[in-house]
Coordinates of C-alpha atoms in Angstrom, one line a residue:
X1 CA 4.8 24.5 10.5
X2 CA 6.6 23.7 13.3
X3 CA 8.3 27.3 13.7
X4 CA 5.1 28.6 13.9
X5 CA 4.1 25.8 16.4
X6 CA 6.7 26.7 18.4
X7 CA 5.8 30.7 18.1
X8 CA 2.0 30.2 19.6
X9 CA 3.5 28.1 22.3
X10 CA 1.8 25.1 21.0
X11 CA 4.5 22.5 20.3
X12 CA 4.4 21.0 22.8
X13 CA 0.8 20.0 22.3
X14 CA 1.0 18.9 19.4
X15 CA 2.0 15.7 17.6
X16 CA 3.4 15.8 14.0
X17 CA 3.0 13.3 11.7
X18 CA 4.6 12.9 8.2
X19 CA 3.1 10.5 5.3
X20 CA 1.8 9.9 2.1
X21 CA -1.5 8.0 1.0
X22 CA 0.4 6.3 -1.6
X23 CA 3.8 5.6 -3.7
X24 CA 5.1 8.8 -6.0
X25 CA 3.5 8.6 -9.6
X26 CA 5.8 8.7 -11.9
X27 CA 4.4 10.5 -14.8
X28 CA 1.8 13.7 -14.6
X29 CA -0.8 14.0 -17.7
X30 CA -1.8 18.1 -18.7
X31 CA -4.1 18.4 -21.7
X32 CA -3.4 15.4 -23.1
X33 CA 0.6 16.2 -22.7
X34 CA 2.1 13.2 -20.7
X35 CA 5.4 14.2 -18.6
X36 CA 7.6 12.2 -16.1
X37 CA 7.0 13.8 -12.6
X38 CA 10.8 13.0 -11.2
X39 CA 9.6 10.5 -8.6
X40 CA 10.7 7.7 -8.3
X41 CA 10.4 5.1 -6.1
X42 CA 13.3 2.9 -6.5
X43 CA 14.5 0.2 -5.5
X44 CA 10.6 -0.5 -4.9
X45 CA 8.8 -2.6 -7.3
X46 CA 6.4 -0.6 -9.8
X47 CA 4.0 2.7 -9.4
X48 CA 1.6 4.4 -8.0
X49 CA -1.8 2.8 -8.4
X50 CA -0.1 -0.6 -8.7
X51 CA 0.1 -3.7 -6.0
X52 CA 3.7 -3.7 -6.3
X53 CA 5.4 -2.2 -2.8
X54 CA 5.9 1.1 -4.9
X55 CA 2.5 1.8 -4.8
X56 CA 1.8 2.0 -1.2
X57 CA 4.9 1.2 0.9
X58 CA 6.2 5.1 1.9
X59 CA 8.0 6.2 4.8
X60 CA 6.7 8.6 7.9
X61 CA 7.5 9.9 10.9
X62 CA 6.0 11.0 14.2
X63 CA 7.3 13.3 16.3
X64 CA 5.7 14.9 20.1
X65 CA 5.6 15.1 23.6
X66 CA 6.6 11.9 25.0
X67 CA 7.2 10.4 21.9
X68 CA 10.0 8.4 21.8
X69 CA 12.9 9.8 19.9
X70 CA 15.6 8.2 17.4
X71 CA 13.4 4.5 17.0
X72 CA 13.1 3.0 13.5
X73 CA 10.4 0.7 13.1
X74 CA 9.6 -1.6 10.1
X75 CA 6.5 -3.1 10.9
X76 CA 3.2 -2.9 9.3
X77 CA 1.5 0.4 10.1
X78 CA -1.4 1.3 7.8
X79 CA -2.3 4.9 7.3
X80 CA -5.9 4.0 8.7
X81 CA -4.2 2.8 11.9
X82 CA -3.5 6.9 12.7
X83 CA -7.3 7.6 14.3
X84 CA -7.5 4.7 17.1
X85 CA -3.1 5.3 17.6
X86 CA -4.2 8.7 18.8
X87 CA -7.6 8.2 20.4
X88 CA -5.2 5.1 22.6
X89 CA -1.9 7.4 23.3
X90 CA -4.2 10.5 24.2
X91 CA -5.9 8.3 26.5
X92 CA -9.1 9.4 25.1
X93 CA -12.3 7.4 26.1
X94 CA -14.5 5.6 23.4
X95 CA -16.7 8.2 23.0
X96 CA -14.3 9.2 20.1
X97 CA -14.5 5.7 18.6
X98 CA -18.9 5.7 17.6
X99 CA -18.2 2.8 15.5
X100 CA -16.0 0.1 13.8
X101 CA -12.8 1.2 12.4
X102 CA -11.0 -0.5 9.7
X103 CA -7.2 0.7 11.5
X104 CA -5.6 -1.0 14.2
X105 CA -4.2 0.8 17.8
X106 CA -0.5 0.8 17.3
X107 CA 0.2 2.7 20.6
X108 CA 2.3 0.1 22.4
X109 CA 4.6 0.8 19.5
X110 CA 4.7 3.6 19.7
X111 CA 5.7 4.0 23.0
X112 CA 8.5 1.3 22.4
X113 CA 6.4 -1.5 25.0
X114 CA 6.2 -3.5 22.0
X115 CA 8.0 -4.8 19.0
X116 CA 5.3 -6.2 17.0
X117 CA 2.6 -4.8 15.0
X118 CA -1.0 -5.1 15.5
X119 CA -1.9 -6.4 12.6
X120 CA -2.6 -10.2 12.0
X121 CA -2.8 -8.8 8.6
X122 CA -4.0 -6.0 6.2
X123 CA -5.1 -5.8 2.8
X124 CA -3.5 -4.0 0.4
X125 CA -6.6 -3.8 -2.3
X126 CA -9.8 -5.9 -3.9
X127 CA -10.9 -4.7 -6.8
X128 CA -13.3 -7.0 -8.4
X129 CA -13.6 -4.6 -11.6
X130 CA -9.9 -5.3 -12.3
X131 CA -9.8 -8.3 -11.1
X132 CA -6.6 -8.1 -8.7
X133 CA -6.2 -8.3 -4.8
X134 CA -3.1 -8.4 -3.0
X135 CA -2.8 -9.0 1.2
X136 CA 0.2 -9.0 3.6
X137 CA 0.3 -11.4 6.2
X138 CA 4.0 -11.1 8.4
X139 CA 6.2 -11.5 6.0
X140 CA 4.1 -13.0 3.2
X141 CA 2.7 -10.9 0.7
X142 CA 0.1 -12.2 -1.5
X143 CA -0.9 -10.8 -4.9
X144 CA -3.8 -12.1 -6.8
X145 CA -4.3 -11.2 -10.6
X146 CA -2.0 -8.4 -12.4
X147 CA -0.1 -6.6 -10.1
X148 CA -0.4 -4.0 -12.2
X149 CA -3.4 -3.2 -14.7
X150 CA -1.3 -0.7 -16.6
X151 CA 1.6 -2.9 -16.9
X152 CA 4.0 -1.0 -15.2
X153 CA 6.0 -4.0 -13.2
X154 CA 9.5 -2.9 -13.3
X155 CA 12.0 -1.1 -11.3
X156 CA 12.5 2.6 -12.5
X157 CA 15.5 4.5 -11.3
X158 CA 15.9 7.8 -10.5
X159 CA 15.7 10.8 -14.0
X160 CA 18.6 11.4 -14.5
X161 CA 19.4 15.1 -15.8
X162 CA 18.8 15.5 -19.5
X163 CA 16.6 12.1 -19.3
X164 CA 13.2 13.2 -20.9
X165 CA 11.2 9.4 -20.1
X166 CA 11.6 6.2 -18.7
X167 CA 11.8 4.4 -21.7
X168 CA 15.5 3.1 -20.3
X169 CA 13.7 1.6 -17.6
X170 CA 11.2 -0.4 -19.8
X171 CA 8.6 1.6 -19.5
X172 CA 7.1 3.7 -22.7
X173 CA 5.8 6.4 -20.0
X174 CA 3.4 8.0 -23.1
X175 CA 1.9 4.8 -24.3
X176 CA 1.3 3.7 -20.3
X177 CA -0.6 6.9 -19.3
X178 CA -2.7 6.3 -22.0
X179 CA -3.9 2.9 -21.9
X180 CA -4.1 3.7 -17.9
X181 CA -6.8 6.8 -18.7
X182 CA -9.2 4.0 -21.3
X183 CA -9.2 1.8 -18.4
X184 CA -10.2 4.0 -15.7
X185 CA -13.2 5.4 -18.8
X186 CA -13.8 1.1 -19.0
X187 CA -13.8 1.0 -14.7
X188 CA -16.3 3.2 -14.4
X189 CA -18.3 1.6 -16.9
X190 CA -17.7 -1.9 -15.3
X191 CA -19.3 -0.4 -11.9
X192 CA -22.2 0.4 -13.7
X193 CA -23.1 -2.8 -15.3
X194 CA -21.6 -5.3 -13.2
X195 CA -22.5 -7.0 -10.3
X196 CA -20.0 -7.4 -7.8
X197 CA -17.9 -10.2 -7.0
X198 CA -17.8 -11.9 -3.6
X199 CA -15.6 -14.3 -3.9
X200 CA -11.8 -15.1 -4.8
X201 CA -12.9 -18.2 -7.0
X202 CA -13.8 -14.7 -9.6
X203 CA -10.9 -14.1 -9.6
X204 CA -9.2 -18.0 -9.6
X205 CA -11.1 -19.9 -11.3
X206 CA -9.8 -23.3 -11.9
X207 CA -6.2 -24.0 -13.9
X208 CA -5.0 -19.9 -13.6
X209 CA -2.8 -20.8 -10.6
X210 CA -0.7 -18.5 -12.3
X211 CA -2.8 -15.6 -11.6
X212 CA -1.0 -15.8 -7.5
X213 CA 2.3 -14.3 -7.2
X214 CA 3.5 -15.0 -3.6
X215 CA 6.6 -13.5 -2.3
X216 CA 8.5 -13.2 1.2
X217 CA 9.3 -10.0 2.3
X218 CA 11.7 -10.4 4.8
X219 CA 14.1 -11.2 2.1
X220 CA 12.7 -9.9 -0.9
X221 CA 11.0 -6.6 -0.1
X222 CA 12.0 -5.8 -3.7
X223 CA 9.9 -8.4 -5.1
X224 CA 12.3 -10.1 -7.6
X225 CA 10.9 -13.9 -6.5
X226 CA 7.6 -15.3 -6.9
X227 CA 7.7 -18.5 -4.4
X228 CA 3.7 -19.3 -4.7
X229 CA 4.6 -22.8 -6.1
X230 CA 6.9 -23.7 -2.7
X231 CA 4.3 -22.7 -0.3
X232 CA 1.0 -23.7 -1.4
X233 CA -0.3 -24.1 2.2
X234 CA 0.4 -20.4 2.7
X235 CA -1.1 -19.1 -0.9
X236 CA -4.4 -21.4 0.3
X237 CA -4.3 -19.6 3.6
X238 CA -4.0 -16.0 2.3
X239 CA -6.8 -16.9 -0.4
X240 CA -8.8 -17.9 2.5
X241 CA -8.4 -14.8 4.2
X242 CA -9.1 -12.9 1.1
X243 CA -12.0 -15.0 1.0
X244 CA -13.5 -13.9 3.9
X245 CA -12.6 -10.2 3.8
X246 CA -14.9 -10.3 0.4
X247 CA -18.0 -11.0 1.9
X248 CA -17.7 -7.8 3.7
X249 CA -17.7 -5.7 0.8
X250 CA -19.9 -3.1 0.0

């Protein structure tokens, strides 16, 4: 891509930008034949389509005119954040922006006049069909519910060569894919028929404290320990915000 940028004179015009939507999945389903896919997302936590870091923390990069080279940041970007980053470093006027946007302008760091990301916070997921939610805060991420519907909440290394599953790791790859297919046939059932929730207190109802899984990132991006019982001011004030993101739903 960028060869041929470069032949149409056009490279320099043009910012690239590398990312994925999501975590690598880490087994593929053909005809009813379940294989392992070779991703992997290790050291993360878990898979794709789970609230464990696996499932949406990825790397990216950016490269363009006037775009700082060889900085590393590790702040929280959101792939939504990419529309109103572009529309503030092009200095584009608001006639590109006709309405609210859910991503955040993350142009001053880009352009290294900032070290800090502008998000107060973002939200990984609510799903009231499933029953989980999960929200980062600085360091703090909040999960609420299973992490993971399809029980996939380990940490699964790399294939290695002759290695036909996961099943070293914990994780019965067949027997996964398949319970994770009847629940997306049950999902779209449960769309159908039930109302939606609005609330948090759906999904904590009284004496399942055990349903929040709190853990520090800074130190723990791997998410080995749940400390929701030593902060309970902070799991009240992430279920708050949680809370109030709900009533927004649609």
């Amino acid at each position: 891509i960028t060869t041929a940028l470069k032949e149409k004179d056009m490279f320099d015009d043009t910012i690239v930008i590398f990312i994925s939507d999501n975590g690598g999945s880490l087994t593929s389903v053909n005809q009813s034949v379940v294989t392992p896919t070779g991703s992997s997302n290790y050291p993360l936590r878990g898979d794709k389509g789970t609230l464990w870091e696996a499932g949406s923390r990825v790397p990216a990069f950016i490269s363009g005119r006037n775009v700082p080279k060889g900085q590393i940041l590790d702040e929280m970007v959101h792939i939504t954040d990419i529309y109103p980053t572009l529309i503030s470093y092009l200095n584009l006027d608001g006639d590109y922006v006709s309405h609210d946007l859910d991503g955040s302008d993350q142009s001053k760091l880009l352009k290294m006049e900032s070290k800090e990301t502008a998000h107060e916070y973002f939200i990984y997921d609510i799903d009231p069909v499933y029953e989980q939610a999960a929200i980062r805060y600085g360091k703090w991420k909040l999960i609420l519910g299973a992490p993971a519907a399809n029980e996939v909440d380990g940490w699964y290394q790399p294939l290695k060569e002759g290695q036909t599953g996961y099943e070293d790791s914990g994780l019965p790859f067949k027997q996964y894919v398949l319970k994770a297919y009847d629940m997306i046939s049950n999902y779209k059932a449960s769309l159908k028929s039930n109302a939606m929730c609005k609330s948090v207190g759906c999904f904590y109802p009284e004496g399942t404290e055990n349903k929040v899984k709190l853990f520090d990132l800074s130190v723990d991006q791997y998410e080995f320990n749940d400390v929701a019982s030593q902060h309970p001011a902070t799991v009240k004030r992430l279920l708050d915000i949680l809370d109030k993101e709900m009533l927004d739903m649609v």
